[in-house]
Short mmCIF file of C-alpha atoms in Angstrom, two decimals:
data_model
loop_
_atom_site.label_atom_id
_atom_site.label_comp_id
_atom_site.label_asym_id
_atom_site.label_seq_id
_atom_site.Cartn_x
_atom_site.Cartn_y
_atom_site.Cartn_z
CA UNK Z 22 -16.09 -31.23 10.90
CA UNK Z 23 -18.08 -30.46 7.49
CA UNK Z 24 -16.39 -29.45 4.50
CA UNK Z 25 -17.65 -26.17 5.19
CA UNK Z 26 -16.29 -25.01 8.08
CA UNK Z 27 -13.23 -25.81 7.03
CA UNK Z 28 -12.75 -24.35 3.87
CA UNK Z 29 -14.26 -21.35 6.22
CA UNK Z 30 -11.00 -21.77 8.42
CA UNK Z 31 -9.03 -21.50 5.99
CA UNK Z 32 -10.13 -18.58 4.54
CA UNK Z 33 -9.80 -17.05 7.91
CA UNK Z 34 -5.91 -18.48 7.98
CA UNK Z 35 -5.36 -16.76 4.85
CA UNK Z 36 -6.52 -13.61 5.69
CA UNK Z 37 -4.82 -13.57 8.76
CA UNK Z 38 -1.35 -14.78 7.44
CA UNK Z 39 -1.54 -11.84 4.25
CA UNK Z 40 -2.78 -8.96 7.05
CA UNK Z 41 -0.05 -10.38 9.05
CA UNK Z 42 2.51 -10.08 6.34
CA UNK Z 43 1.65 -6.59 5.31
CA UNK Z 44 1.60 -5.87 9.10
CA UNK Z 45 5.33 -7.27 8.85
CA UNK Z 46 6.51 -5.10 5.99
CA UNK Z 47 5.44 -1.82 6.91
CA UNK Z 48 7.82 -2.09 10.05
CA UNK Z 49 11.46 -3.56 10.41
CA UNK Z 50 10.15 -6.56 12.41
CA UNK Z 51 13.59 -8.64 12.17
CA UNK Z 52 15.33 -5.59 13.71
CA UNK Z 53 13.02 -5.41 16.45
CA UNK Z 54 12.63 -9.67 16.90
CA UNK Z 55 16.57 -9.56 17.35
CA UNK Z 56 16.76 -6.87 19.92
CA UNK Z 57 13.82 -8.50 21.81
CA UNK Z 58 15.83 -11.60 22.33
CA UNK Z 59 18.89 -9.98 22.79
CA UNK Z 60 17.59 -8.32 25.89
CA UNK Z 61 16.13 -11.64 27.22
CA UNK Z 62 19.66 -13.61 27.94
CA UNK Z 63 21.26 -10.31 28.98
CA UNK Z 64 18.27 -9.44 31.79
CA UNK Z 65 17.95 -13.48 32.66
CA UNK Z 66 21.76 -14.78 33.30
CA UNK Z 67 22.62 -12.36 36.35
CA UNK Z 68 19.44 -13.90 37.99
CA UNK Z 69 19.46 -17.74 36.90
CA UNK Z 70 20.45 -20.36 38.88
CA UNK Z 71 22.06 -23.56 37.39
CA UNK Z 72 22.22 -26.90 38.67
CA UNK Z 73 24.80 -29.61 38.47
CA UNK Z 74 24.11 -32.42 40.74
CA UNK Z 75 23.47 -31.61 43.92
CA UNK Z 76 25.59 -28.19 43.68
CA UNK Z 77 24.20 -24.94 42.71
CA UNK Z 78 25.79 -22.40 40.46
CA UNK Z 79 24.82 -18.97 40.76
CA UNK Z 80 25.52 -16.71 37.63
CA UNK Z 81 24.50 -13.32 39.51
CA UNK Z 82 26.97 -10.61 39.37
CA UNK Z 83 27.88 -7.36 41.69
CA UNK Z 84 26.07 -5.57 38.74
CA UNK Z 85 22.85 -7.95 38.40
CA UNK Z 86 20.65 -4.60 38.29
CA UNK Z 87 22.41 -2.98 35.50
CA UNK Z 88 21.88 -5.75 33.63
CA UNK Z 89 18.52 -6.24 34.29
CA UNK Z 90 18.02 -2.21 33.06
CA UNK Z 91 19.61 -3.43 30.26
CA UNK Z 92 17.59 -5.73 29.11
CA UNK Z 93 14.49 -4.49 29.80
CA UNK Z 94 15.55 -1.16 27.29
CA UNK Z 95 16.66 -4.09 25.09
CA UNK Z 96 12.99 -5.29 24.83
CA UNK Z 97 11.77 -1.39 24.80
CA UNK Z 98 13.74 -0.57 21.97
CA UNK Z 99 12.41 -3.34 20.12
CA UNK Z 100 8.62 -2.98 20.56
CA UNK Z 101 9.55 0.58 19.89
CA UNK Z 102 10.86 -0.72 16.74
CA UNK Z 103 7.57 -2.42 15.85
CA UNK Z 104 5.13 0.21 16.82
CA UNK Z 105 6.91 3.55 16.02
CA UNK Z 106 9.33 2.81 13.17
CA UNK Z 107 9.69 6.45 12.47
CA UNK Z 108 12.22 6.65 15.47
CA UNK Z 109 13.98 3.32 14.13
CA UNK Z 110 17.84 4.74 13.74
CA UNK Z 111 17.69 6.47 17.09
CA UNK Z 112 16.13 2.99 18.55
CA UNK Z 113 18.73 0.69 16.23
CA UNK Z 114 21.96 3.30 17.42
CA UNK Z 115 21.06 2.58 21.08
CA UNK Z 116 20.43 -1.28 20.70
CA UNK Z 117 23.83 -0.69 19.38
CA UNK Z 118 25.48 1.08 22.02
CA UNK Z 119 23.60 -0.98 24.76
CA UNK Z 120 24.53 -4.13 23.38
CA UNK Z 121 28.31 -3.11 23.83
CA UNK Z 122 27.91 -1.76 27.10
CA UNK Z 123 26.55 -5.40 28.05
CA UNK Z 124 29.82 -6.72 27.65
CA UNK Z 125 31.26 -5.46 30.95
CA UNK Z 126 27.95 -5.37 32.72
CA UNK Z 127 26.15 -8.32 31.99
CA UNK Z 128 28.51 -11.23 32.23
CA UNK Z 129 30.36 -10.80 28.57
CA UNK Z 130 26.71 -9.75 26.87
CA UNK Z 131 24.75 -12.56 28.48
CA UNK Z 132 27.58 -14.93 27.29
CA UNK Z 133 27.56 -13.43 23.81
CA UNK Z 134 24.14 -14.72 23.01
CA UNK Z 135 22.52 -11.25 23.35
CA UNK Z 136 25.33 -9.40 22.43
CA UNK Z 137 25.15 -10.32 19.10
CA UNK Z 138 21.14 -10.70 18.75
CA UNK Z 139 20.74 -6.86 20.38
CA UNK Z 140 24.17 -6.08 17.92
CA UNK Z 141 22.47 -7.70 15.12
CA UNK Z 142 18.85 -6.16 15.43
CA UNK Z 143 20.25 -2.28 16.14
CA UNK Z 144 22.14 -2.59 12.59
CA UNK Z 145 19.33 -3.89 10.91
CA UNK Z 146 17.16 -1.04 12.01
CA UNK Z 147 18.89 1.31 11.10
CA UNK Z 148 19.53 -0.25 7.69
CA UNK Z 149 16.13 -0.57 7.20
CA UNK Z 150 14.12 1.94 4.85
CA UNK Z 151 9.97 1.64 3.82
CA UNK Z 152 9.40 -0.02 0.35
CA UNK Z 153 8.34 1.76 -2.56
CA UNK Z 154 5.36 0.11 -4.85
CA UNK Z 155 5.91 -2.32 -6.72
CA UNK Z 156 5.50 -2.61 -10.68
CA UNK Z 157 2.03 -4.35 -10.42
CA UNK Z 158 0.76 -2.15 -8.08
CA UNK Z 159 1.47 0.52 -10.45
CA UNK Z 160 0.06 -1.26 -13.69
CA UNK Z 161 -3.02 -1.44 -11.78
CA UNK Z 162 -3.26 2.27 -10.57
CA UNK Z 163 -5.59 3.98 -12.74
CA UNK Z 164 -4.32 5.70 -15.55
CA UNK Z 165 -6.72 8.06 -16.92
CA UNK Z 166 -10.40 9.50 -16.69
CA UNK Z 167 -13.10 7.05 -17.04
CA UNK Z 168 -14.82 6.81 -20.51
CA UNK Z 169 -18.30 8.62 -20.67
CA UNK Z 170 -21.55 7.19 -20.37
CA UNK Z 171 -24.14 7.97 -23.07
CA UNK Z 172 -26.96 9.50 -21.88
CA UNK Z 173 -29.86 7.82 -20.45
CA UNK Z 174 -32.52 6.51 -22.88
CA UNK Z 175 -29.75 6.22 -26.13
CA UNK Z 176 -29.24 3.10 -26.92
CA UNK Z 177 -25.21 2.03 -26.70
CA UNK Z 178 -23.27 3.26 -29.50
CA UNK Z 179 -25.73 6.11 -30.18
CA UNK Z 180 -24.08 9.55 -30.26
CA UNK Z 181 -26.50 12.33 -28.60
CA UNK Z 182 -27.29 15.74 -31.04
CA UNK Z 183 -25.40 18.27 -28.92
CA UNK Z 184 -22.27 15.66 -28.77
CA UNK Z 185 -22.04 14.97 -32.43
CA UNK Z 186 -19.11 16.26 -33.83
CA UNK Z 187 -20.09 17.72 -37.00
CA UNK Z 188 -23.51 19.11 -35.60
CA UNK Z 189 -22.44 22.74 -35.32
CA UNK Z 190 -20.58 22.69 -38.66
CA UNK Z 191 -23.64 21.43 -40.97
CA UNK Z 192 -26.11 23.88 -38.49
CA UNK Z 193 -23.83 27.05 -39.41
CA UNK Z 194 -23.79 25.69 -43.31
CA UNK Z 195 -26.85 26.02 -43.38
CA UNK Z 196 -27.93 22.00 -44.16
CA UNK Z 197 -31.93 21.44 -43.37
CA UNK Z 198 -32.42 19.71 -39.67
CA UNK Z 199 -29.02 20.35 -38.52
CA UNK Z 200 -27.08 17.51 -37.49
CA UNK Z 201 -29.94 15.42 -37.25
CA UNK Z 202 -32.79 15.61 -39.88
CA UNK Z 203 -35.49 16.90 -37.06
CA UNK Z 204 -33.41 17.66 -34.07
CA UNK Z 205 -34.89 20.32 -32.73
CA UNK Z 206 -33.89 22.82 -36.24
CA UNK Z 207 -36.50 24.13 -38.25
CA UNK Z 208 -36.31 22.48 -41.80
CA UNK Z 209 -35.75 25.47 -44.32
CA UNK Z 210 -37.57 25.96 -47.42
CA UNK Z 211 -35.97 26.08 -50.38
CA UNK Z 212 -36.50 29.33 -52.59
CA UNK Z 213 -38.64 29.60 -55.57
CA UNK Z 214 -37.09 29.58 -58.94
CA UNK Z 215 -37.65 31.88 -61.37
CA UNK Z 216 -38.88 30.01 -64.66
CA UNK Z 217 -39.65 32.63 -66.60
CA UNK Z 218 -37.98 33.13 -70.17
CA UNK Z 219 -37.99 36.23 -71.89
CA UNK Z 220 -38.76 35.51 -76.21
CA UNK Z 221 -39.63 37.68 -78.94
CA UNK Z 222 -39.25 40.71 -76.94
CA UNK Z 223 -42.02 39.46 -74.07
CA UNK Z 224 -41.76 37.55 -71.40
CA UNK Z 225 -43.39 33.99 -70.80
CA UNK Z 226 -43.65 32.06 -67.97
CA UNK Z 227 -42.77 28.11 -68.84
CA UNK Z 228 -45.52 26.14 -68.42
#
């Protein structure tokens, strides 16, 4: 195998174990893994045979159906958990309840072994609650409007004429050009001085 096909697997591995995880804690999986195999021993004793020697020892009971029903809603409740969390106290309050009936039913809760895994998974359903985001998730949200771009054709740093923030002040003062010397403002003229100086009674014009 070539070096690159497996660094190729692994990047597959990767991506499948973090899709997996985030798969895992978006749903209590625990709770429902626990109520799964709780159901299993409770549905599988009343039917097993077991062995010693040449003797066989059957565990079935008078109520071998009940306990099969049992253990198949076991396993429902937990796939329910998986795959429709939003009914997870109503699914963890019957794991409950059906793990307790198994006691009488299902010789003593499949010998205790799914008692306490179906017992174990319906409290940790309904204990369980959706996570909120996390501090780095929230340092990376973004936090404000994005800066603006100058216009095309100005070169970076350049402010345009109609952005500048002094433009209107020096066009309503009255300063030659505007903003910008040439932006689009006629230049103004200045005014022609008087020079003439009045002497002796006349009036002469400086030279």
């Amino acid at each position: 195998m070539s070096p690159e096909s497996q660094g190729q697997n692994e990047h597959y591995l990767s991506v499948t174990r973090r899709g997996f995880r985030t798969w895992r804690g978006d749903r209590p999986f625990w709770a429902g893994l626990f109520t799964m195999l709780g159901g299993v021993p409770i549905a599988y004793f009343p039917y097993a045979n077991m062995h010693l020697g040449n003797m066989t020892l059957a565990m079935s009971t008078t109520a071998g159906a009940g306990s099969l029903i049992i253990g198949v809603l076991l396993i429902t409740l937990g796939l329910t958990m998986w795959f429709h969390h939003i009914v997870r106290v109503f699914a963890g309050v019957a794991a409950i309840l059906l793990a307790l009936i198994s006691i009488p039913v299902a010789n003593i809760g499949g010998f205790l072994i799914g008692f306490l895994f179906a017992l174990l998974g319906g409290a940790l359903s309904i204990s369980w609650a959706p996570g909120e985001a996390s501090a780095e998730e929230e340092e990376l949200a973004p936090l404000g409007a994005p800066e603006e771009l100058p216009p095309l054709g100005a070169a970076p740093g350049e402010v345009a004429p109609e952005t500048h923030p002094f433009a209107k002040d020096e066009q309503a003062a009255g300063y030659p050009g505007g903003a910008l010397h040439g932006a689009g403002v006629p230049e103004q003229q200045p005014a022609p001085r008087d020079t003439t100086v009045e002497a002796d009674g006349g009036r002469h014009r400086a030279g």
